[in-house]
Short mmCIF file of C-alpha atoms and ligand atoms in Angstrom, two decimals:
data_model
loop_
_atom_site.label_atom_id
_atom_site.label_comp_id
_atom_site.label_asym_id
_atom_site.label_seq_id
_atom_site.Cartn_x
_atom_site.Cartn_y
_atom_site.Cartn_z
CA UNK A 1 -0.13 0.16 -0.27
CA UNK A 2 1.61 3.32 -1.21
CA UNK A 3 2.00 5.54 1.67
CA UNK A 4 2.64 9.44 0.18
CA UNK A 5 2.56 12.73 1.99
CA UNK A 6 2.85 15.98 -0.12
CA UNK A 7 4.30 19.11 1.50
CA UNK A 8 2.58 22.38 -0.02
CA UNK A 9 3.71 26.26 0.54
CA UNK A 10 7.67 25.71 1.91
CA UNK A 11 10.65 26.98 1.15
CA UNK A 12 12.85 24.40 0.83
CA UNK A 13 16.72 24.39 2.24
CA UNK A 14 19.24 22.50 1.53
CA UNK A 15 23.10 22.77 1.97
CA UNK A 16 22.95 24.93 -1.31
CA UNK A 17 20.64 26.82 -1.72
CA UNK A 18 16.78 27.22 -0.49
CA UNK A 19 13.78 27.99 -2.83
CA UNK A 20 10.45 27.74 -2.36
CA UNK A 21 8.78 24.69 -3.62
CA UNK A 22 6.25 21.34 -2.83
CA UNK A 23 7.75 18.08 -1.85
CA UNK A 24 6.05 15.16 -2.61
CA UNK A 25 6.69 11.86 -0.57
CA UNK A 26 6.64 8.64 -2.10
CA UNK A 27 6.48 5.16 0.49
CA UNK A 28 10.14 7.22 1.94
CA UNK A 29 11.45 8.49 -0.79
CA UNK A 30 11.06 12.73 -1.91
CA UNK A 31 9.62 11.75 -4.48
CA UNK A 32 8.84 14.89 -6.78
CA UNK A 33 10.19 18.62 -6.07
CA UNK A 34 8.50 21.86 -7.25
CA UNK A 35 5.47 21.98 -9.43
CA UNK A 36 5.81 18.56 -10.34
CA UNK A 37 4.41 17.45 -6.65
CA UNK A 38 0.81 18.33 -6.11
CA UNK A 39 0.78 17.07 -10.11
CA UNK A 40 2.11 13.45 -9.14
CA UNK A 41 0.39 13.04 -6.08
CA UNK A 42 -1.57 9.85 -5.89
CA UNK A 43 -5.23 9.93 -4.52
CA UNK A 44 -5.30 9.83 -0.92
CA UNK A 45 -2.35 11.51 -0.71
CA UNK A 46 -1.96 13.20 2.82
CA UNK A 47 -0.85 17.07 2.31
CA UNK A 48 0.12 19.04 5.33
CA UNK A 49 0.20 23.20 4.87
CA UNK A 50 4.09 23.93 5.19
CA UNK A 51 3.62 27.82 4.30
CA UNK A 52 5.21 30.25 6.52
CA UNK A 53 8.02 27.35 6.80
CA UNK A 54 11.23 25.99 6.07
CA UNK A 55 11.23 22.45 4.87
CA UNK A 56 14.40 21.56 5.94
CA UNK A 57 16.37 17.60 5.74
CA UNK A 58 15.84 15.93 8.75
CA UNK A 59 18.88 16.80 11.40
CA UNK A 60 21.92 13.57 11.74
CA UNK A 61 23.02 14.33 15.39
CA UNK A 62 27.07 11.65 14.73
CA UNK A 63 27.74 11.86 17.89
CA UNK A 64 25.57 10.06 20.81
CA UNK A 65 25.28 7.12 23.19
CA UNK A 66 22.09 5.59 23.67
CA UNK A 67 21.93 2.86 26.33
CA UNK A 68 26.00 3.01 26.90
CA UNK A 69 27.80 0.96 30.13
CA UNK A 70 29.77 3.46 30.68
CA UNK A 71 31.76 4.26 34.84
CA UNK A 72 29.67 1.86 36.35
CA UNK A 73 26.29 2.71 34.46
CA UNK A 74 24.10 2.62 31.91
CA UNK A 75 22.72 5.79 30.63
CA UNK A 76 19.17 6.36 30.81
CA UNK A 77 17.66 6.69 27.08
CA UNK A 78 18.10 3.62 25.23
CA UNK A 79 17.38 3.74 21.62
CA UNK A 80 13.86 4.22 21.38
CA UNK A 81 13.77 7.08 24.26
CA UNK A 82 16.86 8.55 22.81
CA UNK A 83 15.93 8.63 18.83
CA UNK A 84 11.90 9.28 19.66
CA UNK A 85 13.89 12.70 21.64
CA UNK A 86 15.78 13.37 18.06
CA UNK A 87 12.65 13.17 16.14
CA UNK A 88 10.72 15.78 18.37
CA UNK A 89 13.20 18.10 17.68
CA UNK A 90 13.64 17.97 14.05
CA UNK A 91 16.68 15.10 14.05
CA UNK A 92 16.04 12.04 12.59
CA UNK A 93 19.22 9.86 11.60
CA UNK A 94 22.12 9.03 14.63
CA UNK A 95 25.84 8.12 14.22
CA UNK A 96 25.86 5.70 17.78
CA UNK A 97 28.83 3.75 18.72
CA UNK A 98 29.71 1.01 19.15
CA UNK A 99 32.33 1.02 22.61
CA UNK A 100 34.33 -2.88 22.66
CA UNK A 101 36.13 -3.15 26.18
CA UNK A 102 39.56 -4.12 25.77
CA UNK A 103 40.34 -7.87 24.72
CA UNK A 104 36.27 -8.21 23.46
CA UNK A 105 36.38 -8.84 20.14
CA UNK A 106 34.56 -6.19 17.91
CA UNK A 107 31.86 -7.45 16.09
CA UNK A 108 30.71 -9.49 19.94
CA UNK A 109 30.72 -6.06 20.52
CA UNK A 110 28.72 -4.57 17.19
CA UNK A 111 26.14 -7.67 17.44
CA UNK A 112 25.33 -6.46 20.85
CA UNK A 113 24.95 -3.04 19.94
CA UNK A 114 22.74 -3.30 16.77
CA UNK A 115 20.76 -6.05 18.93
CA UNK A 116 20.40 -2.34 21.46
CA UNK A 117 19.53 -0.47 18.23
CA UNK A 118 17.20 -2.81 16.84
CA UNK A 119 13.98 -0.96 19.56
CA UNK A 120 14.99 2.32 17.52
CA UNK A 121 12.37 5.03 16.60
CA UNK A 122 14.52 6.85 13.75
CA UNK A 123 17.77 5.11 11.33
CA UNK A 124 20.76 5.06 13.05
CA UNK A 125 24.50 3.94 12.23
CA UNK A 126 27.48 2.35 14.62
CA UNK A 127 31.28 4.32 14.29
CA UNK A 128 32.98 1.20 15.98
CA UNK A 129 35.73 2.50 18.61
CA UNK A 130 39.19 0.69 18.62
CA UNK A 131 39.73 -0.11 22.16
CA UNK A 132 42.49 -2.57 22.06
CA UNK A 133 44.61 -4.09 19.18
CA UNK A 134 45.54 -7.55 17.69
CA UNK A 135 45.00 -9.56 14.33
CA UNK A 136 41.41 -10.11 14.86
CA UNK A 137 40.81 -6.54 15.79
CA UNK A 138 42.78 -5.83 12.50
CA UNK A 139 40.56 -8.19 10.37
CA UNK A 140 37.71 -7.23 12.40
CA UNK A 141 37.36 -3.39 10.75
CA UNK A 142 37.44 -5.14 7.27
CA UNK A 143 34.50 -7.19 8.04
CA UNK A 144 33.25 -4.40 9.71
CA UNK A 145 33.97 -2.24 6.71
CA UNK A 146 33.07 -4.41 4.00
CA UNK A 147 29.79 -6.60 5.37
CA UNK A 148 28.45 -3.95 7.87
CA UNK A 149 28.43 -1.36 6.20
CA UNK A 150 30.94 0.72 8.90
CA UNK A 151 33.23 3.46 7.92
CA UNK A 152 34.74 4.97 10.69
CA UNK A 153 36.16 3.60 13.24
CA UNK A 154 36.50 6.22 17.08
CA UNK A 155 39.41 6.30 19.27
CA UNK A 156 39.14 7.49 22.48
CA UNK A 157 42.37 9.27 23.95
CA UNK A 158 41.19 9.98 26.97
CA UNK A 159 39.52 7.10 29.74
CA UNK A 160 43.10 5.54 30.86
CA UNK A 161 42.52 2.27 31.95
CA UNK A 162 39.43 2.32 30.81
CA UNK A 163 39.12 2.78 26.64
CA UNK A 164 41.60 4.58 25.81
CA UNK A 165 44.42 3.71 23.44
CA UNK A 166 47.91 4.56 23.31
CA UNK A 167 49.78 5.38 20.57
CA UNK A 168 50.43 1.96 19.32
CA UNK A 169 46.62 1.04 18.62
CA UNK A 170 46.47 4.70 16.70
CA UNK A 171 49.04 4.57 14.52
CA UNK A 172 47.62 1.24 13.86
CA UNK A 173 43.99 1.64 13.10
CA UNK A 174 44.20 4.10 11.21
CA UNK A 175 46.66 2.78 8.38
CA UNK A 176 44.15 -0.15 8.85
CA UNK A 177 41.28 2.09 7.77
CA UNK A 178 43.01 3.90 4.97
CA UNK A 179 43.25 0.76 4.02
CA UNK A 180 39.68 -0.27 4.55
CA UNK A 181 38.28 3.87 2.86
CA UNK A 182 36.93 4.14 6.76
CA UNK A 183 37.65 7.24 9.00
CA UNK A 184 39.16 7.38 12.02
CA UNK A 185 37.53 9.39 14.48
CA UNK A 186 38.33 10.82 17.59
CA UNK A 187 38.67 12.31 20.99
CA UNK A 188 41.04 14.61 21.33
CA UNK A 189 42.89 14.53 25.04
CA UNK A 190 45.69 13.03 27.16
CA UNK A 191 44.13 10.88 29.21
CA UNK A 192 47.53 10.60 30.51
CA UNK A 193 47.24 14.56 31.87
CA UNK A 194 44.58 13.89 32.58
CA UNK A 195 44.71 11.06 35.00
CA UNK A 196 47.76 12.88 36.15
CA UNK A 197 45.23 16.08 36.96
CA UNK A 198 42.90 14.37 38.61
CA UNK A 199 44.87 13.52 41.67
CA UNK A 200 46.50 16.14 41.59
CA UNK A 201 43.61 18.32 42.07
CA UNK A 202 41.48 14.91 44.18
CA UNK A 203 44.66 15.60 46.53
CA UNK A 204 44.48 19.54 47.29
CA UNK A 205 41.33 18.93 48.63
CA UNK A 206 38.71 20.09 45.15
CA UNK A 207 36.33 16.90 44.94
CA UNK A 208 33.74 18.78 43.05
CA UNK A 209 32.28 19.18 39.79
CA UNK A 210 34.65 22.02 40.66
CA UNK A 211 36.78 20.12 39.96
CA UNK A 212 36.48 18.24 36.15
CA UNK A 213 37.50 21.40 34.10
CA UNK A 214 40.76 21.48 36.28
CA UNK A 215 41.87 18.43 35.64
CA UNK A 216 40.98 18.77 31.68
CA UNK A 217 41.85 22.13 30.88
CA UNK A 218 42.24 23.73 27.21
CA UNK A 219 45.66 22.26 26.24
CA UNK A 220 44.75 18.71 27.14
CA UNK A 221 42.55 18.73 24.42
CA UNK A 222 45.35 20.37 22.13
CA UNK A 223 47.75 18.35 22.67
CA UNK A 224 45.91 15.55 21.86
CA UNK A 225 43.98 17.12 19.00
CA UNK A 226 48.01 17.93 17.48
CA UNK A 227 48.49 14.12 18.04
CA UNK A 228 45.85 12.89 16.25
CA UNK A 229 46.34 15.34 13.45
CA UNK A 230 49.99 14.62 12.92
CA UNK A 231 49.37 10.63 13.14
CA UNK A 232 46.99 10.89 10.08
CA UNK A 233 49.16 13.53 7.91
CA UNK A 234 52.33 11.09 8.54
CA UNK A 235 49.92 8.33 7.49
CA UNK A 236 48.08 9.78 5.06
CA UNK A 237 44.96 9.09 6.16
CA UNK A 238 41.59 12.08 6.83
CA UNK A 239 40.43 12.05 10.40
CA UNK A 240 37.84 13.86 12.57
CA UNK A 241 37.93 14.98 15.60
CA UNK A 242 34.77 14.98 18.01
CA UNK A 243 33.19 17.55 20.17
CA UNK A 244 36.14 20.47 19.41
CA UNK A 245 35.76 21.93 22.18
CA UNK A 246 38.32 25.04 23.09
CA UNK A 247 40.69 27.48 20.94
CA UNK A 248 43.45 24.73 21.02
CA UNK A 249 42.01 22.49 19.12
CA UNK A 250 40.01 24.72 16.85
CA UNK A 251 43.19 26.52 15.52
CA UNK A 252 44.78 22.64 15.57
CA UNK A 253 42.80 22.08 12.67
CA UNK A 254 42.04 25.58 10.91
CA UNK A 255 46.58 24.83 10.73
CA UNK A 256 45.82 21.50 9.23
CA UNK A 257 44.06 22.34 7.08
CA UNK A 258 45.26 25.47 5.70
CA UNK A 259 47.85 23.05 5.14
CA UNK A 260 45.97 20.83 3.46
CA UNK A 261 45.91 18.03 5.72
CA UNK A 262 42.24 16.23 5.40
CA UNK A 263 40.90 17.16 9.09
CA UNK A 264 37.40 17.90 9.88
CA UNK A 265 36.10 19.37 13.20
CA UNK A 266 32.74 17.86 14.88
CA UNK A 267 31.28 20.83 17.66
CA UNK A 268 28.20 19.75 20.40
CA UNK A 269 25.63 22.41 20.62
CA UNK A 270 26.40 22.19 24.60
CA UNK A 271 29.85 23.94 23.72
CA UNK A 272 28.37 26.46 21.58
CA UNK A 273 25.97 27.73 24.34
CA UNK A 274 27.23 26.64 27.97
CA UNK A 275 30.15 27.63 29.64
CA UNK A 276 32.44 26.48 32.65
CA UNK A 277 30.82 28.90 35.52
CA UNK A 278 28.29 25.78 35.54
CA UNK A 279 30.73 23.95 37.05
CA UNK A 280 30.86 26.38 40.62
CA UNK A 281 26.52 25.96 41.57
CA UNK A 282 26.94 25.63 44.30
CA UNK A 283 24.04 22.43 44.35
CA UNK A 284 26.31 19.69 44.05
CA UNK A 285 23.21 17.39 41.46
CA UNK A 286 23.25 20.81 39.56
CA UNK A 287 27.59 21.25 39.11
CA UNK A 288 27.29 17.72 38.15
CA UNK A 289 24.95 17.00 35.84
CA UNK A 290 26.86 18.81 33.20
CA UNK A 291 29.94 17.22 33.83
CA UNK A 292 30.68 15.42 30.11
CA UNK A 293 34.06 15.24 28.58
CA UNK A 294 35.80 17.64 27.24
CA UNK A 295 33.92 20.05 29.82
CA UNK A 296 32.31 23.12 29.57
CA UNK A 297 34.89 25.84 29.30
CA UNK A 298 35.16 29.62 29.71
CA UNK A 299 33.23 32.05 27.10
CA UNK A 300 35.98 32.90 25.14
CA UNK A 301 35.91 29.97 23.33
CA UNK A 302 32.77 29.63 21.94
CA UNK A 303 33.14 32.22 19.81
CA UNK A 304 36.55 30.47 18.15
CA UNK A 305 33.86 27.22 17.45
CA UNK A 306 31.04 29.24 15.78
CA UNK A 307 33.93 31.19 13.91
CA UNK A 308 34.94 27.57 12.74
CA UNK A 309 31.22 26.66 12.01
CA UNK A 310 31.38 29.96 10.20
CA UNK A 311 34.22 29.56 7.93
CA UNK A 312 33.90 26.24 7.36
CA UNK A 313 36.73 25.02 9.30
CA UNK A 314 34.16 22.91 12.30
CA UNK A 315 32.17 21.13 9.82
CA UNK A 316 29.34 18.73 12.02
CA UNK A 317 27.29 20.01 15.55
CA UNK A 318 27.02 16.82 17.48
CA UNK A 319 25.02 16.63 20.87
CA UNK A 320 27.44 13.25 22.11
CA UNK A 321 23.75 12.64 24.29
CA UNK A 322 25.04 10.68 26.64
CA UNK A 323 22.59 11.04 29.68
CA UNK A 324 23.01 10.15 33.75
CA UNK A 325 20.45 11.39 36.56
CA UNK A 326 21.33 12.18 39.34
CA UNK A 327 20.96 9.47 41.40
CA UNK A 328 23.48 8.32 38.36
CA UNK A 329 25.74 10.87 39.11
CA UNK A 330 26.39 10.84 42.88
CA UNK A 331 28.64 8.11 42.48
CA UNK A 332 31.17 11.13 41.97
CA UNK A 333 29.38 13.13 45.20
CA UNK A 334 33.32 12.93 46.99
CA UNK A 335 35.29 11.83 43.83
CA UNK A 336 34.34 13.78 40.75
CA UNK A 337 36.31 11.83 38.12
CA UNK A 338 33.75 9.50 39.27
CA UNK A 339 30.59 11.05 37.99
CA UNK A 340 29.48 9.46 35.19
CA UNK A 341 30.50 11.98 32.03
CA UNK A 342 27.87 12.71 30.13
CA UNK A 343 24.89 15.21 29.26
CA UNK A 344 21.87 15.47 26.94
CA UNK A 345 20.87 17.03 24.09
CA UNK A 346 19.77 15.23 21.28
CA UNK A 347 15.74 16.93 21.08
CA UNK A 348 17.00 20.78 21.71
CA UNK A 349 20.42 20.51 19.27
CA UNK A 350 19.14 22.01 15.96
CA UNK A 351 16.54 24.38 18.00
CA UNK A 352 19.57 26.55 20.06
CA UNK A 353 21.60 26.66 17.26
CA UNK A 354 19.41 27.84 14.94
CA UNK A 355 18.32 30.47 17.74
CA UNK A 356 21.54 31.11 18.29
CA UNK A 357 23.15 30.69 15.05
CA UNK A 358 20.56 31.63 11.63
CA UNK A 359 18.54 34.60 14.32
CA UNK A 360 22.11 36.47 15.17
CA UNK A 361 23.04 36.42 11.91
CA UNK A 362 25.66 33.71 11.89
CA UNK A 363 24.76 30.85 9.70
CA UNK A 364 22.38 31.00 6.89
CA UNK A 365 19.86 28.39 7.08
CA UNK A 366 21.58 26.66 4.66
CA UNK A 367 24.71 26.54 6.65
CA UNK A 368 23.00 25.81 9.06
CA UNK A 369 22.01 22.64 7.61
CA UNK A 370 24.97 22.17 6.48
CA UNK A 371 26.37 21.48 9.36
CA UNK A 372 23.40 19.85 11.36
CA UNK A 373 22.72 17.31 8.30
CA UNK A 374 24.44 17.59 4.70
CA UNK A 375 28.16 17.89 6.08
CA UNK A 376 27.58 14.86 9.28
CA UNK A 377 25.80 12.83 5.27
CA UNK A 378 29.14 13.83 3.18
CA UNK A 379 31.59 12.86 6.00
CA UNK A 380 29.62 9.68 6.42
CA UNK A 381 29.16 8.81 3.07
CA UNK A 382 25.52 8.89 3.60
CA UNK A 383 24.51 11.93 1.07
CA UNK A 384 22.83 12.52 -0.69
CA UNK A 385 20.51 9.12 0.46
CA UNK A 386 20.84 11.82 3.98
CA UNK A 387 21.00 14.72 4.19
CA UNK A 388 19.76 16.56 0.85
CA UNK A 389 15.80 17.64 -0.15
CA UNK A 390 16.14 15.87 -3.26
CA UNK A 391 14.50 13.26 -5.44
CA UNK A 392 15.28 9.69 -4.44
CA UNK A 393 16.67 10.64 -0.81
CA UNK A 394 15.23 9.03 2.04
CA UNK A 395 12.18 11.21 3.16
CA UNK A 396 13.43 12.88 6.49
CA UNK A 397 12.24 16.35 6.11
CA UNK A 398 11.39 18.74 9.21
CA UNK A 399 9.35 21.74 8.66
CA UNK A 400 10.64 24.42 10.23
CA UNK A 401 8.66 27.02 11.83
CA UNK A 402 11.58 30.17 12.00
CA UNK A 403 8.62 32.14 13.98
CA UNK A 404 7.85 29.91 16.58
CA UNK A 405 8.89 29.75 20.08
CA UNK A 406 9.85 27.61 22.76
CA UNK A 407 11.32 27.89 26.36
CA UNK A 408 13.22 24.15 27.21
CA UNK A 409 12.81 22.39 29.98
CA UNK A 410 13.49 19.05 32.05
CA UNK A 411 9.37 18.94 32.77
CA UNK A 412 8.56 18.80 28.67
CA UNK A 413 11.38 16.75 27.45
CA UNK A 414 10.97 13.80 26.28
CA UNK A 415 14.02 11.93 26.48
CA UNK A 416 14.41 10.18 30.15
CA UNK A 417 17.11 12.06 31.91
CA UNK A 418 16.09 14.42 34.74
CA UNK A 419 17.70 17.42 34.16
CA UNK A 420 18.01 19.54 30.63
CA UNK A 421 21.55 21.22 30.14
CA UNK A 422 19.67 23.55 28.28
CA UNK A 423 17.11 24.25 30.70
CA UNK A 424 14.94 27.84 30.84
CA UNK A 425 16.65 29.03 27.58
CA UNK A 426 14.17 30.59 25.85
CA UNK A 427 14.08 29.71 21.39
CA UNK A 428 12.43 30.88 18.36
CA UNK A 429 12.63 28.60 15.31
CA UNK A 430 11.05 25.23 16.27
CA UNK A 431 10.59 21.88 14.33
CA UNK A 432 6.62 21.92 13.10
CA UNK A 433 6.33 18.48 12.04
CA UNK A 434 9.27 15.94 12.24
CA UNK A 435 8.40 13.35 9.04
CA UNK A 436 11.16 10.05 8.86
CA UNK A 437 11.01 7.34 5.93
CA UNK A 438 7.28 9.47 5.26
CA UNK A 439 5.48 9.55 7.90
CA UNK A 440 4.66 12.73 9.88
CA UNK A 441 6.31 11.50 12.93
CA UNK A 442 6.33 14.55 14.46
CA UNK A 443 3.41 17.73 14.58
CA UNK A 444 3.05 20.35 17.16
CA UNK A 445 4.12 18.98 20.57
CA UNK A 446 2.61 15.52 19.39
CA UNK A 447 5.58 12.78 19.21
CA UNK A 448 4.29 9.19 17.24
CA UNK A 449 7.66 7.95 17.95
CA UNK A 450 7.65 3.92 16.33
CA UNK A 451 10.08 1.44 19.19
CA UNK A 452 11.33 -0.69 15.93
CA UNK A 453 10.35 1.76 13.33
CA UNK A 454 14.30 3.30 12.81
CA UNK A 455 16.18 1.28 10.29
CA UNK A 456 19.57 0.35 10.21
CA UNK A 457 22.12 2.60 7.83
CA UNK A 458 24.70 1.28 6.10
CA UNK A 459 27.85 3.57 5.15
CA UNK A 460 29.45 2.67 2.14
CA UNK A 461 33.65 2.09 2.34
CA UNK A 462 35.40 6.03 0.86
CA UNK A 463 36.69 4.96 -2.58
CA UNK A 464 39.93 6.42 -4.51
CA UNK A 465 39.82 8.96 -2.88
CA UNK A 466 41.30 7.68 -0.07
CA UNK A 467 43.73 4.95 -1.92
CA UNK A 468 44.87 7.29 -3.68
CA UNK A 469 45.90 9.59 -1.21
CA UNK A 470 47.65 6.32 -0.07
CA UNK A 471 49.24 5.81 -2.73
CA UNK A 472 50.55 9.15 -3.41
CA UNK A 473 51.95 9.02 1.05
CA UNK A 474 53.53 5.72 -0.83
CA UNK A 475 55.70 7.14 -3.64
CA UNK A 476 56.23 9.58 -1.48
CA UNK A 477 58.29 7.01 0.46
CA UNK A 478 62.25 7.92 0.34
CA UNK A 479 63.79 5.52 -2.05
CA UNK A 480 66.12 3.21 -0.64
CA UNK A 481 69.93 4.61 -1.44
CA UNK A 482 72.24 1.84 -3.15
CA UNK A 483 75.36 1.91 -1.59
O1 URQ B 1 33.52 10.57 26.12
C1 URQ B 1 32.75 10.34 25.24
O2 URQ B 1 32.07 10.94 24.14
C2 URQ B 1 31.26 9.21 25.89
C3 URQ B 1 32.13 8.29 26.60
C4 URQ B 1 30.52 10.60 26.49
N1 URQ B 1 30.57 11.17 28.14
C5 URQ B 1 31.42 12.59 27.30
O3 URQ B 1 31.43 12.67 28.61
N2 URQ B 1 31.38 13.29 26.43
ZN1 ZN B 2 34.71 11.71 23.63
ZN1 ZN B 3 30.68 10.40 22.88
#
């Protein structure tokens, strides 16, 4: 049975341009854009009036952790509640993370996460973390790329004695990623420095959440970003740096890109709008709710992140949605290094960035689409299936009401967590409808997310351009001197 949806009277916004056009969706795909949409609408087509609104590609959040077992607990949002919250905010796809324990076979961890994600309400993919190295990891990476549609591998340079990978693993895995046509990504913080600084801060008697940023100053991130960039440069592989939070790493990326290196940066909505004063709140639960890594920074860093997004030196926005309730955060009541790291944001990302970015003139609507959807689709090789309103693309769209307003609150959010890092923020510019796979899943506050409706999205390896880069790097290899 054909399901069709006609969206009339709106302004379509893609990353390259905006234009008035109707959009017809048939059986989960975009079937027509423009005057032919209405002409080709089958009998009985549901119609949405988008006059005065923008029609955006569904948001893509390339950095979430639903149902993550971490620091002795599991996140409050599972793959259903987390993706449902995303749909309420206009995000129709996520890329989450498979994070094997050290020594755990990658395929075993991958199968576990795939089973957890079956309840997703929206489409999803996985970056797979490389937390250890062996012949089996080398082999499983190939299986994941060639058989499972994984084209990105994550490396935590922080979290010593847990999931941190050392330089040997970074080097081996980056090289393997290049061979396979996959994108290496990094959490860039020097885990050795964090470990030492945590001990030093605790030793002088600072045990509260205010100790968290003290143990992870910006240069701890800057060093790791520079190191990951240098390793990628020597090996001739691109690299994607997640949650760039500070001037030090933003400048490291800009310098590398100015040299022509393929380095990409991701910025969290939280790091654009929240500063480190939150850690000095007198109430433990309030301050602990903001404990995530890298930490929220002094305000001066926010301008560098906005400028990076405006200038194209930083590319995507995400949330790192990794939610822990107050009872879970209390694990660190007497020692901030034991507070489970992570915050929410998947429902709020698009609205807070529109409000602070587009309404202020920092971003055009097209630039907004680039950083909330299209660039992530391009960097993880699912464009234009995702990230574009074009014939043949998945019918994932948002009707965006630029005059709509809301005050963000944990009281009205859909996430299961009991806190909202954007609590009280008034925004103008919100989704009125979210369309996923051609069906309306959110309409004017009414969320109709369905568990299990989400699909696993395979992301193909990058082809010749990767291999060509590797070959060029090889050609540059010095030839042996004949003696
Ligand atoms: O580091 C990450 O990205 C995960 C473990 C979420 N937690 C966080 O603090 N960012
Ligand atoms: Zn991280
Ligand atoms: Zn993360």
